């Protein structure tokens, strides 16, 4: 799915700004709010989560539907002989969309784009756009919610009559989301909303892959595949120019929707040394109609898992970095370009080279930034909080499959994306039939990733602290990704025992013979807490935790990466384990470094991107 762009043939009208907003019911919303101005609306900025934007109403506790509304003014000239599309970069978690009172459709899933062709529905002049959004999570959504139960790390004393009575009362009188995941359930129009205009015959999609490379400056072959839309466009109308970073055309092809193009002296895309080309795809003008154009950036690079190494351009890469979140004060999960640029600056400052989009695909803007900055991404679906009830849920399997298709369709051309994470911490170590069901659920999803990714990148499932002897799934993935908390959630405060236990498990993975990386390990740390023998929650403990565990990783040459948890503190649901959210950041939520950040900066600046253990 192409990101909207303005160029010689296309126009994008941003629908960001302050919309009208009202909360609605737990299970529905007034239909009259979809075809008439909202009564007594409050202001709500888009993009942005609604949860922290208003203080009269406790929007953090909202459960169910809200309605956003705005007018869209369109000049007649824009619609003449054109195609008009309304696009949402995301709406969290489910949306019903109405234009001038007519329902355009619905979308389920809160982290990927969707769009509606409104060519025959948009009027010149004023249009009423209404979007109803549902924030509920449950056993059949991704991420998963514990409907009627307790949240992840939630507080409970199950079985006590008064507590059970209170839980039942809460269900009836104060229903709330119970996320089975450890991040605040920010919701709403978190990302950009656009109206974009194209010619009636248009370029619907473009895929660019690297087929072969030499060294830097040597010939490389890329493959292109253009999908056409609308009537009238034909392969003969297609022209592709490959333009280098200086703006010079270095190769071209025409007359076919797919083919190979050789770049004579190719500049390779590398972590820390990015180089972007642009494939300028054009459709010949058809009579009075302007031909379409789309400018798709891409990088010339190869990805391969070979033996127990992860190769980028044939060189063994070592992941240095973290899991992150789209999370900040005021914006919630809302797209914030200033924050993205700041975070990329901090990734460089830390000497890191990668992150995982835990636990959902991030906004496209961040991938574009990482493409140009040479930062490597593990792209993750919103499948977090799963357990055995999900592994036999056929409807959920279909939804999960569609999410994988949509995520790869959206992100396939980004050179920064090097691996796909199908899920985070699905619980699947119960042994017996339950472990078998997990294997039956995840194996086809791994195969689907291999089937739909034109670049053939590796697939993984990020697995949590579990009984690795009963986990049948992780070992079947291309790369083993482990979230382990020896010294925090177990053997708490005892780093000697933690390192011993870690090595007992590493001896197990040594037998599996696959590349292994850590995608989470860390310690909650409240900045300003100190100690001569740093105990848990102190800055000294977090620093010592990473120093000790990283030293164990260094002893195993088949450990190909260390992505700790987390880049920064972030907001979560209330609970006895969370002090104004999750504090495992090596940065505070407002991006100030804790003591461990300085240790990691020294460590990572001394570790090369390639050949660290080769
Ligand atoms: C019982 C062991 C569970 C470990 C789970 C650790 C969790 N992994 C997923 C992340 O979203 C959480 O924030 C992290 C944590 O809690 O900080």
PDB file of C-alpha atoms in Angstrom, residues 73-234:
ATOM      1  CA  UNK A  73     -13.723  21.473   2.236  1.00  0.00           C
ATOM      2  CA  UNK A  74     -12.852  20.429  -1.326  1.00  0.00           C
ATOM      3  CA  UNK A  75     -12.277  22.712  -4.363  1.00  0.00           C
ATOM      4  CA  UNK A  76     -14.185  21.564  -7.480  1.00  0.00           C
ATOM      5  CA  UNK A  77     -10.987  21.653  -9.589  1.00  0.00           C
ATOM      6  CA  UNK A  78      -9.428  18.985  -7.381  1.00  0.00           C
ATOM      7  CA  UNK A  79     -12.159  16.488  -8.200  1.00  0.00           C
ATOM      8  CA  UNK A  80     -12.296  17.066 -11.965  1.00  0.00           C
ATOM      9  CA  UNK A  81     -11.416  13.876 -13.843  1.00  0.00           C
ATOM     10  CA  UNK A  82      -9.599  12.472 -10.760  1.00  0.00           C
ATOM     11  CA  UNK A  83      -9.758   9.694  -8.208  1.00  0.00           C
ATOM     12  CA  UNK A  84     -10.200  10.700  -4.549  1.00  0.00           C
ATOM     13  CA  UNK A  85      -9.187   8.467  -1.620  1.00  0.00           C
ATOM     14  CA  UNK A  86      -9.743   8.952   2.120  1.00  0.00           C
ATOM     15  CA  UNK A  87      -6.932   7.309   4.110  1.00  0.00           C
ATOM     16  CA  UNK A  88      -6.398   6.655   7.817  1.00  0.00           C
ATOM     17  CA  UNK A  89      -2.794   5.818   8.796  1.00  0.00           C
ATOM     18  CA  UNK A  90      -4.465   4.013  11.711  1.00  0.00           C
ATOM     19  CA  UNK A  91      -7.500   4.211  14.004  1.00  0.00           C
ATOM     20  CA  UNK A  92      -7.173   2.416  17.346  1.00  0.00           C
ATOM     21  CA  UNK A  93      -8.639  -0.168  17.715  1.00  0.00           C
ATOM     22  CA  UNK A  94     -11.738  -0.387  15.454  1.00  0.00           C
ATOM     23  CA  UNK A  95     -13.437   2.276  13.328  1.00  0.00           C
ATOM     24  CA  UNK A  96     -16.700   2.991  11.485  1.00  0.00           C
ATOM     25  CA  UNK A  97     -16.289   5.785   8.904  1.00  0.00           C
ATOM     26  CA  UNK A  98     -19.078   8.001   7.539  1.00  0.00           C
ATOM     27  CA  UNK A  99     -19.010  10.666   4.814  1.00  0.00           C
ATOM     28  CA  UNK A 100     -22.008  13.000   4.508  1.00  0.00           C
ATOM     29  CA  UNK A 101     -24.021  10.512   6.564  1.00  0.00           C
ATOM     30  CA  UNK A 102     -23.205   7.505   4.375  1.00  0.00           C
ATOM     31  CA  UNK A 103     -21.230   4.682   6.008  1.00  0.00           C
ATOM     32  CA  UNK A 104     -18.101   4.101   3.916  1.00  0.00           C
ATOM     33  CA  UNK A 105     -17.109   1.023   5.892  1.00  0.00           C
ATOM     34  CA  UNK A 106     -15.327  -0.313   8.974  1.00  0.00           C
ATOM     35  CA  UNK A 107     -11.842  -1.445   9.917  1.00  0.00           C
ATOM     36  CA  UNK A 108     -10.632  -3.730  12.735  1.00  0.00           C
ATOM     37  CA  UNK A 109      -7.072  -3.335  14.053  1.00  0.00           C
ATOM     38  CA  UNK A 110      -5.461  -0.262  15.476  1.00  0.00           C
ATOM     39  CA  UNK A 111      -1.974  -0.006  13.927  1.00  0.00           C
ATOM     40  CA  UNK A 112      -2.176  -0.274  10.129  1.00  0.00           C
ATOM     41  CA  UNK A 113      -3.623   1.978   7.416  1.00  0.00           C
ATOM     42  CA  UNK A 114      -6.935   1.607   5.634  1.00  0.00           C
ATOM     43  CA  UNK A 115      -8.604   3.684   2.957  1.00  0.00           C
ATOM     44  CA  UNK A 116     -11.861   4.293   1.067  1.00  0.00           C
ATOM     45  CA  UNK A 117     -12.316   5.399  -2.567  1.00  0.00           C
ATOM     46  CA  UNK A 118     -14.578   8.450  -2.253  1.00  0.00           C
ATOM     47  CA  UNK A 119     -14.402   9.563  -5.896  1.00  0.00           C
ATOM     48  CA  UNK A 120     -18.185   9.330  -6.314  1.00  0.00           C
ATOM     49  CA  UNK A 121     -19.034  10.424  -2.755  1.00  0.00           C
ATOM     50  CA  UNK A 122     -17.013  13.567  -2.113  1.00  0.00           C
ATOM     51  CA  UNK A 123     -18.718  16.854  -3.002  1.00  0.00           C
ATOM     52  CA  UNK A 124     -17.076  20.063  -4.132  1.00  0.00           C
ATOM     53  CA  UNK A 125     -17.375  22.402  -1.132  1.00  0.00           C
ATOM     54  CA  UNK A 126     -18.235  21.152   2.362  1.00  0.00           C
ATOM     55  CA  UNK A 127     -18.376  17.487   3.401  1.00  0.00           C
ATOM     56  CA  UNK A 128     -19.100  16.008   6.852  1.00  0.00           C
ATOM     57  CA  UNK A 129     -16.615  13.326   7.962  1.00  0.00           C
ATOM     58  CA  UNK A 130     -17.506  11.286  11.075  1.00  0.00           C
ATOM     59  CA  UNK A 131     -15.378   8.493  12.571  1.00  0.00           C
ATOM     60  CA  UNK A 132     -16.600   6.284  15.411  1.00  0.00           C
ATOM     61  CA  UNK A 133     -13.771   4.481  17.216  1.00  0.00           C
ATOM     62  CA  UNK A 134     -13.946   1.593  19.702  1.00  0.00           C
ATOM     63  CA  UNK A 135     -11.079   1.141  22.189  1.00  0.00           C
ATOM     64  CA  UNK A 136     -12.127  -2.241  23.559  1.00  0.00           C
ATOM     65  CA  UNK A 137      -9.692  -5.153  23.644  1.00  0.00           C
ATOM     66  CA  UNK A 138     -10.760  -8.721  24.361  1.00  0.00           C
ATOM     67  CA  UNK A 139      -9.924 -12.348  23.716  1.00  0.00           C
ATOM     68  CA  UNK A 140     -10.530 -11.928  19.966  1.00  0.00           C
ATOM     69  CA  UNK A 141      -8.565  -8.740  19.340  1.00  0.00           C
ATOM     70  CA  UNK A 142      -4.868  -8.088  18.744  1.00  0.00           C
ATOM     71  CA  UNK A 143      -3.595  -6.932  21.218  1.00  0.00           C
ATOM     72  CA  UNK A 144      -5.484  -9.308  23.512  1.00  0.00           C
ATOM     73  CA  UNK A 145      -7.696  -8.133  26.392  1.00  0.00           C
ATOM     74  CA  UNK A 146      -8.697 -10.127  29.479  1.00  0.00           C
ATOM     75  CA  UNK A 147     -12.377  -9.281  29.263  1.00  0.00           C
ATOM     76  CA  UNK A 148     -13.986  -9.732  32.659  1.00  0.00           C
ATOM     77  CA  UNK A 149     -10.713 -10.748  34.290  1.00  0.00           C
ATOM     78  CA  UNK A 150      -7.645  -8.813  35.458  1.00  0.00           C
ATOM     79  CA  UNK A 151      -5.035  -6.951  33.416  1.00  0.00           C
ATOM     80  CA  UNK A 152      -1.408  -7.984  32.782  1.00  0.00           C
ATOM     81  CA  UNK A 153       0.276  -7.814  36.161  1.00  0.00           C
ATOM     82  CA  UNK A 154      -3.111  -6.746  37.456  1.00  0.00           C
ATOM     83  CA  UNK A 155      -3.902  -6.954  41.131  1.00  0.00           C
ATOM     84  CA  UNK A 156      -6.205  -9.759  42.289  1.00  0.00           C
ATOM     85  CA  UNK A 157      -6.989 -11.945  45.280  1.00  0.00           C
ATOM     86  CA  UNK A 158      -9.116 -14.430  43.413  1.00  0.00           C
ATOM     87  CA  UNK A 159     -11.666 -16.468  45.308  1.00  0.00           C
ATOM     88  CA  UNK A 160     -12.222 -14.138  48.250  1.00  0.00           C
ATOM     89  CA  UNK A 161     -16.028 -13.569  48.289  1.00  0.00           C
ATOM     90  CA  UNK A 162     -15.820  -9.793  48.704  1.00  0.00           C
ATOM     91  CA  UNK A 163     -13.197  -9.447  45.947  1.00  0.00           C
ATOM     92  CA  UNK A 164     -15.218 -11.614  43.574  1.00  0.00           C
ATOM     93  CA  UNK A 165     -18.306  -9.548  44.404  1.00  0.00           C
ATOM     94  CA  UNK A 166     -16.354  -6.369  43.693  1.00  0.00           C
ATOM     95  CA  UNK A 167     -15.102  -7.702  40.334  1.00  0.00           C
ATOM     96  CA  UNK A 168     -18.654  -8.617  39.325  1.00  0.00           C
ATOM     97  CA  UNK A 169     -19.936  -5.193  40.434  1.00  0.00           C
ATOM     98  CA  UNK A 170     -17.177  -3.504  38.405  1.00  0.00           C
ATOM     99  CA  UNK A 171     -18.127  -5.499  35.321  1.00  0.00           C
ATOM    100  CA  UNK A 172     -21.726  -4.266  35.603  1.00  0.00           C
ATOM    101  CA  UNK A 173     -21.195  -0.675  36.749  1.00  0.00           C
ATOM    102  CA  UNK A 174     -17.688   0.449  35.781  1.00  0.00           C
ATOM    103  CA  UNK A 175     -16.613  -1.729  32.814  1.00  0.00           C
ATOM    104  CA  UNK A 176     -12.989  -1.161  31.898  1.00  0.00           C
ATOM    105  CA  UNK A 177     -10.473  -2.557  29.449  1.00  0.00           C
ATOM    106  CA  UNK A 178      -8.276  -5.239  30.985  1.00  0.00           C
ATOM    107  CA  UNK A 179      -5.240  -5.290  28.677  1.00  0.00           C
ATOM    108  CA  UNK A 180      -3.268  -8.518  28.699  1.00  0.00           C
ATOM    109  CA  UNK A 181      -0.288  -6.363  27.700  1.00  0.00           C
ATOM    110  CA  UNK A 182       1.993  -3.967  29.494  1.00  0.00           C
ATOM    111  CA  UNK A 183       1.396  -0.652  27.743  1.00  0.00           C
ATOM    112  CA  UNK A 184      -1.374   1.896  28.197  1.00  0.00           C
ATOM    113  CA  UNK A 185      -4.299   1.333  25.852  1.00  0.00           C
ATOM    114  CA  UNK A 186      -3.987   4.704  24.132  1.00  0.00           C
ATOM    115  CA  UNK A 187      -6.723   5.028  21.527  1.00  0.00           C
ATOM    116  CA  UNK A 188      -8.272   7.242  18.875  1.00  0.00           C
ATOM    117  CA  UNK A 189      -6.931   8.818  15.691  1.00  0.00           C
ATOM    118  CA  UNK A 190      -3.322   8.282  16.759  1.00  0.00           C
ATOM    119  CA  UNK A 191      -1.927   8.838  13.274  1.00  0.00           C
ATOM    120  CA  UNK A 192      -2.327  11.071  10.215  1.00  0.00           C
ATOM    121  CA  UNK A 193      -5.550  11.237   8.196  1.00  0.00           C
ATOM    122  CA  UNK A 194      -5.323  12.238   4.522  1.00  0.00           C
ATOM    123  CA  UNK A 195      -7.444  12.867   1.470  1.00  0.00           C
ATOM    124  CA  UNK A 196      -5.345  12.126  -1.605  1.00  0.00           C
ATOM    125  CA  UNK A 197      -6.083  12.685  -5.284  1.00  0.00           C
ATOM    126  CA  UNK A 198      -4.685  10.658  -8.204  1.00  0.00           C
ATOM    127  CA  UNK A 199      -5.482  10.314 -11.917  1.00  0.00           C
ATOM    128  CA  UNK A 200      -8.242   7.808 -12.679  1.00  0.00           C
ATOM    129  CA  UNK A 201      -5.656   5.393 -14.130  1.00  0.00           C
ATOM    130  CA  UNK A 202      -3.097   5.059 -11.384  1.00  0.00           C
ATOM    131  CA  UNK A 203      -0.181   3.241  -9.845  1.00  0.00           C
ATOM    132  CA  UNK A 204      -1.714   1.061  -7.130  1.00  0.00           C
ATOM    133  CA  UNK A 205       1.451  -0.510  -5.703  1.00  0.00           C
ATOM    134  CA  UNK A 206       5.185  -0.844  -6.220  1.00  0.00           C
ATOM    135  CA  UNK A 207       7.571  -3.515  -4.903  1.00  0.00           C
ATOM    136  CA  UNK A 208      11.337  -3.110  -5.182  1.00  0.00           C
ATOM    137  CA  UNK A 209      13.719  -5.923  -4.255  1.00  0.00           C
ATOM    138  CA  UNK A 210      17.483  -6.318  -4.340  1.00  0.00           C
ATOM    139  CA  UNK A 211      18.322  -9.323  -6.514  1.00  0.00           C
ATOM    140  CA  UNK A 212      22.111  -9.248  -6.497  1.00  0.00           C
ATOM    141  CA  UNK A 213      24.912  -7.039  -5.277  1.00  0.00           C
ATOM    142  CA  UNK A 214      28.672  -6.800  -5.609  1.00  0.00           C
ATOM    143  CA  UNK A 215      30.617  -4.619  -3.238  1.00  0.00           C
ATOM    144  CA  UNK A 216      30.117  -0.904  -2.715  1.00  0.00           C
ATOM    145  CA  UNK A 217      30.304   0.846  -6.085  1.00  0.00           C
ATOM    146  CA  UNK A 218      29.928  -2.376  -8.054  1.00  0.00           C
ATOM    147  CA  UNK A 219      26.972  -3.419 -10.260  1.00  0.00           C
ATOM    148  CA  UNK A 220      23.766  -4.468  -8.506  1.00  0.00           C
ATOM    149  CA  UNK A 221      20.493  -5.777  -9.918  1.00  0.00           C
ATOM    150  CA  UNK A 222      17.151  -4.719  -8.485  1.00  0.00           C
ATOM    151  CA  UNK A 223      13.736  -6.102  -9.388  1.00  0.00           C
ATOM    152  CA  UNK A 224      10.589  -3.972  -9.669  1.00  0.00           C
ATOM    153  CA  UNK A 225       6.933  -4.952  -9.771  1.00  0.00           C
ATOM    154  CA  UNK A 226       4.268  -2.291 -10.440  1.00  0.00           C
ATOM    155  CA  UNK A 227       0.543  -2.920  -9.870  1.00  0.00           C
ATOM    156  CA  UNK A 228      -1.816  -0.754 -11.948  1.00  0.00           C
ATOM    157  CA  UNK A 229      -5.275   0.476 -10.937  1.00  0.00           C
ATOM    158  CA  UNK A 230      -8.284   1.992 -12.667  1.00  0.00           C
ATOM    159  CA  UNK A 231      -9.218   1.555 -16.315  1.00  0.00           C
ATOM    160  CA  UNK A 232      -7.029   2.316 -19.253  1.00  0.00           C
ATOM    161  CA  UNK A 233      -3.515   1.974 -17.837  1.00  0.00           C
ATOM    162  CA  UNK A 234      -1.458  -0.680 -19.623  1.00  0.00           C
TER     163      UNK A 234
END
